[in-house]
CSV table of C-alpha atoms in Angstrom, one decimal:
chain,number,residue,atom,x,y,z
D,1,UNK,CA,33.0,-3.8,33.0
D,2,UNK,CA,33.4,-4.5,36.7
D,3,UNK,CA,31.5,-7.0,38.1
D,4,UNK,CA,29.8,-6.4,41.9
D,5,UNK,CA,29.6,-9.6,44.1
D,6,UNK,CA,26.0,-10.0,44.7
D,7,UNK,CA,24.4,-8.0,47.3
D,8,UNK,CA,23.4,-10.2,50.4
D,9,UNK,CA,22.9,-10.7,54.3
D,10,UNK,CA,26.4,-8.8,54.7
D,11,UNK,CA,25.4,-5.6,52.8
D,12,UNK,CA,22.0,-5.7,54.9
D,13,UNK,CA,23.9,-5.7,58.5
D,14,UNK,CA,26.0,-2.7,57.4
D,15,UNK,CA,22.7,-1.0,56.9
D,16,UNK,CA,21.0,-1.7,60.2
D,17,UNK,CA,24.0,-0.7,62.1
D,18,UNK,CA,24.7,2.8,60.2
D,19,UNK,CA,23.8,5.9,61.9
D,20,UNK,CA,20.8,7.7,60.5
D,21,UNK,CA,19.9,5.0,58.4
D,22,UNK,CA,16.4,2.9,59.0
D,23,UNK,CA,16.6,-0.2,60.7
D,24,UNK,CA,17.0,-3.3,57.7
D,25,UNK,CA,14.3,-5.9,57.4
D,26,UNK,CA,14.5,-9.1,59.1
D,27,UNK,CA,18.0,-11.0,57.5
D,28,UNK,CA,15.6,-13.3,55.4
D,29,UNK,CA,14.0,-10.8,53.7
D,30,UNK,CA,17.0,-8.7,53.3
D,31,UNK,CA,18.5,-11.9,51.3
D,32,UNK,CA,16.2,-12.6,49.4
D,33,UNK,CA,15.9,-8.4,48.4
D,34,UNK,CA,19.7,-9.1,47.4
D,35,UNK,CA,18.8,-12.2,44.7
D,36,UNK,CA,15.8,-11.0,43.3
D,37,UNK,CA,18.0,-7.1,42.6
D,38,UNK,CA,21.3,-9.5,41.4
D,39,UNK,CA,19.3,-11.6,39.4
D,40,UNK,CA,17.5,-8.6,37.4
D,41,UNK,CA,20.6,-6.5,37.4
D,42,UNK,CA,22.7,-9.9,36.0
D,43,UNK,CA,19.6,-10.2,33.2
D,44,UNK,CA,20.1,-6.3,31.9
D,45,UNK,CA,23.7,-7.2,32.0
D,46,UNK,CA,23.7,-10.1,29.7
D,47,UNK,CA,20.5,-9.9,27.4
D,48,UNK,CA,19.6,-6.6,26.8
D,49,UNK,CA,19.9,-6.3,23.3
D,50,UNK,CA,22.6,-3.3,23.5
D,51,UNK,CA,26.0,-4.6,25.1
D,52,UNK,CA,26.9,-1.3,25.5
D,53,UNK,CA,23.8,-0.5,27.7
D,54,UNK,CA,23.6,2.9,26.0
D,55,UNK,CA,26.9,3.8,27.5
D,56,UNK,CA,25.1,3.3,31.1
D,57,UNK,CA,27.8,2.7,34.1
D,58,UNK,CA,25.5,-0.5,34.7
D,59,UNK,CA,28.5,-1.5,37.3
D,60,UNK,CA,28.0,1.8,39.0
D,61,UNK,CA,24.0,1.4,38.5
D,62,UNK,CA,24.2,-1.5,40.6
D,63,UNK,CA,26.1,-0.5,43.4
D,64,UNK,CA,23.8,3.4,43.9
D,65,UNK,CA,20.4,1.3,44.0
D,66,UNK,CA,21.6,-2.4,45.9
D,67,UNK,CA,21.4,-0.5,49.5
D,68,UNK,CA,17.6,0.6,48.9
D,69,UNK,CA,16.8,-2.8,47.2
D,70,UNK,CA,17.8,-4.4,50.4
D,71,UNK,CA,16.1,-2.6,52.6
D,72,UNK,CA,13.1,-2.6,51.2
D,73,UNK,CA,10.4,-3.6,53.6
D,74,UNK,CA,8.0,-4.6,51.1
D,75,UNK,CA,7.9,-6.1,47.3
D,76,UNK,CA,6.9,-2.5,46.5
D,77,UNK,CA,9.8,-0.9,47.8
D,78,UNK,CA,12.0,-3.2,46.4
D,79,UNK,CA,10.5,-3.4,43.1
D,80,UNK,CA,10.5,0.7,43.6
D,81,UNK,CA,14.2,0.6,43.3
D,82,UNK,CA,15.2,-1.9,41.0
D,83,UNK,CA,12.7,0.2,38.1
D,84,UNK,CA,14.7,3.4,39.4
D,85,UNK,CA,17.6,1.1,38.8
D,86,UNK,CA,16.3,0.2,34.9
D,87,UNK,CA,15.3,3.8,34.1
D,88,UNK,CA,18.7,4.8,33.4
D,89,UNK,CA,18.0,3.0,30.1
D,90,UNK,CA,15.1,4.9,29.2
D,91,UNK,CA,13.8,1.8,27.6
D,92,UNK,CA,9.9,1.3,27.9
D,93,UNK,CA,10.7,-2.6,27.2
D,94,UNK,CA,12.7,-2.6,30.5
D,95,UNK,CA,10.8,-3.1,33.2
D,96,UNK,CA,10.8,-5.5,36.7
D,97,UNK,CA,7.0,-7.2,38.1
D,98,UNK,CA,6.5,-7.6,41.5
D,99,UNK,CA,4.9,-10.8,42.3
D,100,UNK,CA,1.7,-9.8,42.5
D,101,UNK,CA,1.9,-7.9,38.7
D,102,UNK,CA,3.4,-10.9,37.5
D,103,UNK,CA,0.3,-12.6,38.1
D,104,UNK,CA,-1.9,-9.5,37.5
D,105,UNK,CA,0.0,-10.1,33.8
D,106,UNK,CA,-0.2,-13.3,33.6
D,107,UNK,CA,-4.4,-13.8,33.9
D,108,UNK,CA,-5.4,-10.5,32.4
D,109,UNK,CA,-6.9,-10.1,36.2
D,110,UNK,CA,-6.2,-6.6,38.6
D,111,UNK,CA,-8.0,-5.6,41.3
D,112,UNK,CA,-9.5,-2.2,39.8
D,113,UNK,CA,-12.6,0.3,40.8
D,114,UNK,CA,-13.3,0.7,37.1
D,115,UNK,CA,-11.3,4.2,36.5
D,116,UNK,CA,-9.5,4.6,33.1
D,117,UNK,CA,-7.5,7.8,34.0
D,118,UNK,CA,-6.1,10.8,30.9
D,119,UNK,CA,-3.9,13.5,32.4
D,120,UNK,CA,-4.7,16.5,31.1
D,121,UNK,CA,-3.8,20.6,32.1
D,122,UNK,CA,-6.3,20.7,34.3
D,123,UNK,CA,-5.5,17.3,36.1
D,124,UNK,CA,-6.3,13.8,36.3
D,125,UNK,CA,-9.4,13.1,34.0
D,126,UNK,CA,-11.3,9.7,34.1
D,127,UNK,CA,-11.3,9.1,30.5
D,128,UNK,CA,-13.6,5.8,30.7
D,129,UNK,CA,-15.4,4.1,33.5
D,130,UNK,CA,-16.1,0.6,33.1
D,131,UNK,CA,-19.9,-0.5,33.3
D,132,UNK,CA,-20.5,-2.3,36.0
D,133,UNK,CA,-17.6,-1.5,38.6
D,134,UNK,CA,-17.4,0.0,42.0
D,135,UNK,CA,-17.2,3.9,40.2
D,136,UNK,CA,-19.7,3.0,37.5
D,137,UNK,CA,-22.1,2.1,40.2
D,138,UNK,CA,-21.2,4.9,42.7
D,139,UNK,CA,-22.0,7.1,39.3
D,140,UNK,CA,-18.4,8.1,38.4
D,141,UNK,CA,-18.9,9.6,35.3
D,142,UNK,CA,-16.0,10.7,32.3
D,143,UNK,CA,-15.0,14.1,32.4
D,144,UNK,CA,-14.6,13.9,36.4
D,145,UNK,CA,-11.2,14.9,37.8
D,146,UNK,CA,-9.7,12.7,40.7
D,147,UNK,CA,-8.3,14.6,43.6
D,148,UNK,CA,-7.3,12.3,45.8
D,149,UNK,CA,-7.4,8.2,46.8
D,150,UNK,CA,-7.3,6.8,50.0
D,151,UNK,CA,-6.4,10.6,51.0
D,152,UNK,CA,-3.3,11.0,48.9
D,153,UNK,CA,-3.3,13.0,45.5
D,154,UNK,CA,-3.1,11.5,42.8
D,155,UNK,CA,0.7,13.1,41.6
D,156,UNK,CA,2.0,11.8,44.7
D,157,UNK,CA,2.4,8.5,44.1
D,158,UNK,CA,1.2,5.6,47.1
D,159,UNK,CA,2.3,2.0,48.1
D,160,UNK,CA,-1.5,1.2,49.3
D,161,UNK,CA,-2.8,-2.0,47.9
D,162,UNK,CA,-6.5,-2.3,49.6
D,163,UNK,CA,-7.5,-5.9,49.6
D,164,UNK,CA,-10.5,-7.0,47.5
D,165,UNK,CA,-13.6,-5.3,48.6
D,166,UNK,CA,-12.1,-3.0,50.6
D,167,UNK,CA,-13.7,0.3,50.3
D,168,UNK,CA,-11.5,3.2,49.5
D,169,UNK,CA,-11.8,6.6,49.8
D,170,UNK,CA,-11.7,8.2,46.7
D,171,UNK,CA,-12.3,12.7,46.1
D,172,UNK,CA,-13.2,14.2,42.5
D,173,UNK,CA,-14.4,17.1,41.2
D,174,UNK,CA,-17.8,16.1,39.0
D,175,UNK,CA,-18.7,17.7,36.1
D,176,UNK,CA,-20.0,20.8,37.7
D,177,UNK,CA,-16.8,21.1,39.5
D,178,UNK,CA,-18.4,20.5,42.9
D,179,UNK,CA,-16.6,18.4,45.1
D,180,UNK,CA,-17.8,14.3,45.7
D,181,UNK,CA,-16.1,11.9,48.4
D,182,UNK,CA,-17.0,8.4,47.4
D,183,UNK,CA,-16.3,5.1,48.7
D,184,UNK,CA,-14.6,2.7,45.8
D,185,UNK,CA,-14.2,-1.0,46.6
D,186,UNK,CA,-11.1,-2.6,44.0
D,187,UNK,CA,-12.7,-5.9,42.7
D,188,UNK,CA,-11.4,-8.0,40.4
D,189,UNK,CA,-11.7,-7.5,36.8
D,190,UNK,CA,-10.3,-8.3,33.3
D,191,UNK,CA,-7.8,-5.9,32.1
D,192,UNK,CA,-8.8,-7.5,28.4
D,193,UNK,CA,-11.1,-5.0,26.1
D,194,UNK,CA,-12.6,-5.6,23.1
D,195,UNK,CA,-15.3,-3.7,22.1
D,196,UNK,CA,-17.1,-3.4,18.6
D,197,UNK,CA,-20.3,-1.4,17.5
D,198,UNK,CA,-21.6,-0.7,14.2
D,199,UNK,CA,-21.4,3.2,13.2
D,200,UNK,CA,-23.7,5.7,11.8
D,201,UNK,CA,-21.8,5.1,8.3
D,202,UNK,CA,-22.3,1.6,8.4
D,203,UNK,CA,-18.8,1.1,9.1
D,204,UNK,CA,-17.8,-1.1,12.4
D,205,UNK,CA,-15.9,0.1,14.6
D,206,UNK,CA,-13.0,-2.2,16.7
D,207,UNK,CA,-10.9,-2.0,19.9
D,208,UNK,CA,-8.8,-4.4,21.5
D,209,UNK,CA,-6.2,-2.8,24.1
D,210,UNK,CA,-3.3,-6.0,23.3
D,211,UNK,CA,-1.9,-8.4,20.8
D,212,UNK,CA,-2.6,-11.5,22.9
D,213,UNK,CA,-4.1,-14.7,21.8
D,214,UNK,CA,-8.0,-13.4,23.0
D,215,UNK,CA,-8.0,-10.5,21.1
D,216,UNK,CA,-6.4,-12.1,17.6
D,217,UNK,CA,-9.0,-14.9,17.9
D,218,UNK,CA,-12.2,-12.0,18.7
D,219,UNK,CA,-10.7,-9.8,15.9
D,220,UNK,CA,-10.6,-12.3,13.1
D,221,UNK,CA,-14.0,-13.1,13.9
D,222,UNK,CA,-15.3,-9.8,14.0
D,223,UNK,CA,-13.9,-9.5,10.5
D,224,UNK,CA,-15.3,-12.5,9.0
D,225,UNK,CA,-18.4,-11.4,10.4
D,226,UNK,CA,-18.3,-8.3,8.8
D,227,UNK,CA,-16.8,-9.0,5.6
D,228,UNK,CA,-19.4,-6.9,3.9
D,229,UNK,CA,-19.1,-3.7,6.1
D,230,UNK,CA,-17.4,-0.9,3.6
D,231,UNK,CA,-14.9,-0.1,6.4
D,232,UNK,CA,-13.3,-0.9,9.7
D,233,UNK,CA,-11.9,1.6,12.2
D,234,UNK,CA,-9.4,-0.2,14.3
D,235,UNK,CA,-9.2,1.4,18.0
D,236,UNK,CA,-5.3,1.4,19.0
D,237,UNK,CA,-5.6,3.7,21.4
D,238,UNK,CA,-5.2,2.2,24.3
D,239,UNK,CA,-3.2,-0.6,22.7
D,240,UNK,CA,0.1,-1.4,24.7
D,241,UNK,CA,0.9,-4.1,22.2
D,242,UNK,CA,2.0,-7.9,23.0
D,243,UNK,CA,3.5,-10.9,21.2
D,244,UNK,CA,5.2,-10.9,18.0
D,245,UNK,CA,3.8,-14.2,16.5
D,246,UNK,CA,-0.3,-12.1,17.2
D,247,UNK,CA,1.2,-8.8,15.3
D,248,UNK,CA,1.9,-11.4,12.2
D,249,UNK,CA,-1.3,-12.9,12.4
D,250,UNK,CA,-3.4,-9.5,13.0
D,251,UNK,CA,-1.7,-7.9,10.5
D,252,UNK,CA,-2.6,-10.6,8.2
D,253,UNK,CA,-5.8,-10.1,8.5
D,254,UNK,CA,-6.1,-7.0,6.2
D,255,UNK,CA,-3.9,-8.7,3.4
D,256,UNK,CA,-4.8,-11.0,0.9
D,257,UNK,CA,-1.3,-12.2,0.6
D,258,UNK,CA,2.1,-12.1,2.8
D,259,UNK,CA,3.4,-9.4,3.8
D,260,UNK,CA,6.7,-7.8,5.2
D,261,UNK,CA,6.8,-7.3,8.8
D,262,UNK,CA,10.2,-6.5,9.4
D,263,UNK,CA,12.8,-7.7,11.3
D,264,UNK,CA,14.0,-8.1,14.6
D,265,UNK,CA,18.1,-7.5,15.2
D,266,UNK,CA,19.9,-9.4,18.8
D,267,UNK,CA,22.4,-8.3,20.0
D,268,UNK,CA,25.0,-10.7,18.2
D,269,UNK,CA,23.6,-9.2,15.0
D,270,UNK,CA,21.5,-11.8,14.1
D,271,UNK,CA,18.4,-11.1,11.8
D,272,UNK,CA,15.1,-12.5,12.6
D,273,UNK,CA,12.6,-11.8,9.5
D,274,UNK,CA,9.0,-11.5,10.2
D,275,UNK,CA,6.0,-12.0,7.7
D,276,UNK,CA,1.9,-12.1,8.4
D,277,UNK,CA,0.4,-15.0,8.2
D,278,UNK,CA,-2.4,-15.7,6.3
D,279,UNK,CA,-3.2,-19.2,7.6
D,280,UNK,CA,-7.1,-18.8,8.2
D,281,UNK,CA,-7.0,-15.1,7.5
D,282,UNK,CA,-10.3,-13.4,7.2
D,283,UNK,CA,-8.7,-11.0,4.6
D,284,UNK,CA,-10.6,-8.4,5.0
D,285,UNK,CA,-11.0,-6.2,2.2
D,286,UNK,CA,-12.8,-3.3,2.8
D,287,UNK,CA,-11.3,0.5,4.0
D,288,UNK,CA,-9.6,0.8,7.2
D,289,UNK,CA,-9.0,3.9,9.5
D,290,UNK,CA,-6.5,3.1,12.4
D,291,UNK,CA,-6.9,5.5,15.5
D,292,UNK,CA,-3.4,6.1,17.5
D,293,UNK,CA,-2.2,8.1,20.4
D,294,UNK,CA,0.8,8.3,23.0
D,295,UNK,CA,-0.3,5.2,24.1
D,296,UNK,CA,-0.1,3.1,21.1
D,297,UNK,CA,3.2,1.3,21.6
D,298,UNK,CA,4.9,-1.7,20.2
D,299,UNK,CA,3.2,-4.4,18.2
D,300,UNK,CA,0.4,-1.5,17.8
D,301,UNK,CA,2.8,0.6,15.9
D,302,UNK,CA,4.7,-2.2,14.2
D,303,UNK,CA,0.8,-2.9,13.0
D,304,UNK,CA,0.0,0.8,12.5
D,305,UNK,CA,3.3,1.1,10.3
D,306,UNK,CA,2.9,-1.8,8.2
D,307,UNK,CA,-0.7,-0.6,7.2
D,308,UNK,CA,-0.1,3.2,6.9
D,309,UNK,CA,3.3,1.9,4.4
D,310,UNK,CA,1.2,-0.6,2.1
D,311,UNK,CA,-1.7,2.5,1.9
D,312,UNK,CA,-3.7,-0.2,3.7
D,313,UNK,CA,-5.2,2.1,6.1
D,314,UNK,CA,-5.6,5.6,7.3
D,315,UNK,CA,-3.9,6.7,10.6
D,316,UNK,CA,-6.2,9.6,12.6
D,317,UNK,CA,-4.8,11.0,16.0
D,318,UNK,CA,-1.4,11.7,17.9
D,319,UNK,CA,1.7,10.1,17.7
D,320,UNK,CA,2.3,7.0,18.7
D,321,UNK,CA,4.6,5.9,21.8
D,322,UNK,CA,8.2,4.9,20.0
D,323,UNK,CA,8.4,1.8,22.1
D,324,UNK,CA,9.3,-1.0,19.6
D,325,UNK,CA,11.8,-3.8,20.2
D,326,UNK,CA,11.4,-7.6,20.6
D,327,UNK,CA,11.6,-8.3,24.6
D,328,UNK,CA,11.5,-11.4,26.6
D,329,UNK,CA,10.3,-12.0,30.0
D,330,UNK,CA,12.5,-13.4,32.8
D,331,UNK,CA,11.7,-15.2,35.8
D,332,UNK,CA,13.2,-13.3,39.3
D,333,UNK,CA,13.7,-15.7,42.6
D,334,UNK,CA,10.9,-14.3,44.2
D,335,UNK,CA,8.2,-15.4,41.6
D,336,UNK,CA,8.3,-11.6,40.5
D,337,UNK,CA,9.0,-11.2,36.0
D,338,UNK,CA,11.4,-8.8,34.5
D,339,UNK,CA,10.6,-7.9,30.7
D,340,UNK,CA,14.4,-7.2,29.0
D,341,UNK,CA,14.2,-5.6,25.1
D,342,UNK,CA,16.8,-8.5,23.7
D,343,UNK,CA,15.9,-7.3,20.0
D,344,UNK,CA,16.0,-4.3,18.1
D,345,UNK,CA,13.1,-3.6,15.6
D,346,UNK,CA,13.7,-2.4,11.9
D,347,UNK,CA,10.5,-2.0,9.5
D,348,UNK,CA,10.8,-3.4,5.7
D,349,UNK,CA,12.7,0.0,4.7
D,350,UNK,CA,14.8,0.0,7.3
D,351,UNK,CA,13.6,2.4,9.7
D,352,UNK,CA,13.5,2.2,13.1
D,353,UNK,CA,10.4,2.9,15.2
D,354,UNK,CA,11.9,3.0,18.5
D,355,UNK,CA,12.2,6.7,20.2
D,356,UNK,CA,10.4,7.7,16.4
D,357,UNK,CA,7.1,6.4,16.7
D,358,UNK,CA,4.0,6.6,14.1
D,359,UNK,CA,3.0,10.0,12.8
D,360,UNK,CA,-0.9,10.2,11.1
D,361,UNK,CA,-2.0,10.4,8.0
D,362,UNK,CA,-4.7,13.1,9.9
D,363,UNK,CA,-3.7,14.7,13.5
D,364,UNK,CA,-6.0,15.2,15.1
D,365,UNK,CA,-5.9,17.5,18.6
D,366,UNK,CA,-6.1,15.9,22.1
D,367,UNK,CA,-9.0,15.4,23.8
D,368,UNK,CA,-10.0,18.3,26.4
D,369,UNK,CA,-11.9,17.9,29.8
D,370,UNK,CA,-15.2,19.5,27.8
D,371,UNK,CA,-14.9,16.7,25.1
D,372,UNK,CA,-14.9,14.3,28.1
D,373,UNK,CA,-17.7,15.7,29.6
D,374,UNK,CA,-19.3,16.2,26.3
D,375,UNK,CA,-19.5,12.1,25.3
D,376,UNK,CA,-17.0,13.7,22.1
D,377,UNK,CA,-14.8,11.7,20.6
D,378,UNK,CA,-13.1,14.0,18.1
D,379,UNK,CA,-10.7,11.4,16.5
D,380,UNK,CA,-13.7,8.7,15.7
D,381,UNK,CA,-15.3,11.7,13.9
D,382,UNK,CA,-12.4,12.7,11.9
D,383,UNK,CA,-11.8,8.8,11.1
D,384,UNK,CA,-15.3,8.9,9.8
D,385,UNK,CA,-15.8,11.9,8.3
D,386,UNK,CA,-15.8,12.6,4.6
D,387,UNK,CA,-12.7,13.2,2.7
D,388,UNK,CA,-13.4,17.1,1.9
D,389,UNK,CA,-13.8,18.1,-1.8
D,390,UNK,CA,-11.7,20.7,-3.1
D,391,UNK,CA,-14.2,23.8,-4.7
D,392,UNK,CA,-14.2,23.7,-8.3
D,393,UNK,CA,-11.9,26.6,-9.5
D,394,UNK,CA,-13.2,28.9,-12.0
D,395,UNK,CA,-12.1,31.9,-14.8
D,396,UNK,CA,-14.0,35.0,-15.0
């Protein structure tokens, strides 16, 4: 592979003095653009857990997006191109954080108005607003379609970051499709979840949207808590996944013994086994339904997979993501993160999740703007429902 130089002040001059082109930023910026692209592009290069870079012209990659990553104006920009730059991969484990995500990441903190968003045919649908925010309290309600924020629609993409408390302009279409202009202020709030309720079944009901330390601790005491409930339904929805060493102790909280978890490959070829852990396990005993969707990536489906494999639990709804490999995060010079996929991901049997995903025991159908609007949650009823009876046959 050829190796560029990295891309510095000189590239940047060249820029500001072609014809047509936007002026470059100031020769400080346009330096530091140049080390924080090199450094991520030099990371892909030598830890991404496929030397071959899926056959990728990563040489060539580097020298289409180094012009726009030093000229960016802004982190956003910048940030903008070096993703373009990692989507050649198609790798959902590849991914550059500007400064400001990094930290975002690193406290569970974002500046949010309380929107969880579903795209659907008929457009963008809030799925969930979170009690308490700027929307919950300007009476945002699910099922509402978003039009617009701060006068762009939504498929159009925006570099606008308000500050806190700065209200925003925000357009929807409410449940009786009349048209609503609202002012949203962005305030700071956890992007943790955890959420449990008891059902009409007596079962109890869990979500937690990660596989961080927070959520491993609140689930294994929900489950000790409930150790006499006849069933759990485990909410991995929304669950983007997290750290390996979490998956091993979650997952051993539904076993009474160790368990396979599977193994992670580098890219020299060296196996990495992984087992649960049982250290302290609630060992839960009791039935469990796991709920999935296209959002279910990663340790959630490492999780789902194990369970659905053992007969441990029941999966109900969609397919899950096919995002599953070990990845590490880097530090960039700019205080910004880049997440590299240095491991491949094999189950017990050999199988590979990645680009496959989880299939259901029970698939259930998306949910529509009426089930929104309705309250419905179709999936929770299916996980809940009765297994159906066959009819008796008979001879005449």
């Amino acid at each position: 592979m050829r190796l560029p130089t990295p891309p510095l002040l000189g590239l940047a001059l060249v820029l500001a003095s072609a014809g047509g082109l936007r002026a470059a930023p100031a020769a400080e910026r346009a330096e530091q653009n140049g080390r924080v692209f090199y450094a991520a592009w030099g990371l892909v290069k030598d830890k991404y857990y496929d030397p071959r870079l899926h056959g990728v012209d990563w040489a060539g990659a580097h020298d289409t997006y180094a012009p726009e990553a030093i000229a960016a104006a802004t982190d956003a920009e910048l940030y903008r191109a070096i993703n373009r730059m990692l989507s050649l991969l198609r790798d959902h484990h590849l991914v550059a954080l500007s400064p400001r995500q990094a930290k975002e990441r690193r406290t569970h903190q974002r500046l949010l108005v309380g929107l969880h968003l579903l795209k659907l045919e008929q457009g963008l649908a809030v799925s969930e607003v979170t009690p308490g925010s700027s929307a919950d309290s300007a009476g945002v309600r699910p099922g509402w379609l978003l039009l617009t924020r701060n006068g762009v629609r939504w498929d159009q993409g925006s570099d606008f970051e308000p500050a806190a408390g700065q209200l925003v302009p925000f357009e929807f279409l409410d449940a009786r499709d009349r048209r609503v202009v609202l002012q949203l202020a962005e305030g700071m709030q956890s992007t943790s979840h955890q959420e449990e309720r008891r059902l009409s079944d007596g079962e109890i009901y869990l979500r937690f949207d990660a596989f961080e330390s927070a959520d491993a601790s609140w689930l294994a005491k929900e489950l000790r808590h409930h150790r006499s409930a006849p069933g759990v339904v485990v909410d991995l929805r929304s669950n983007g996944g997290g750290s390996v060493l979490l998956l091993e102790m979650v997952t051993g909280d539904f076993f009474d013994h160790k368990v396979e978890c599977g193994e992670l490959l580098s890219r020299a070829g060296k196996e990495s086994r992984k087992n649960t852990w049982q250290f302290l396990s609630p060992r839960y005993a009791g039935r469990v339904s796991v709920l999935t969707g296209p959002a279910s990536a990663s340790c959630a489906e490492i999780f789902t997979a194990i369970l659905q494999s053992r007969g441990r639990a029941r999966v109900v709804g969609r397919k899950t993501a096919g995002a599953v490999e070990g990845a590490k995060v880097f530090s960039l010079p700019d205080g910004g993160k880049i997440e590299v996929a240095i491991d491949d991901y094999r189950l017990p049997d050999g199988r590979r999740l990645d680009g496959v995903g989880v299939t259901p025991d029970l698939t259930v159908a998306a949910p529509t703007l009426a089930d929104l609007r309705a309250g419905r949650d179709r999936d929770l009823e299916a996980a809940i429902a009765p297994p159906a009876v066959p009819a008796p046959s008979s001879t005449l």
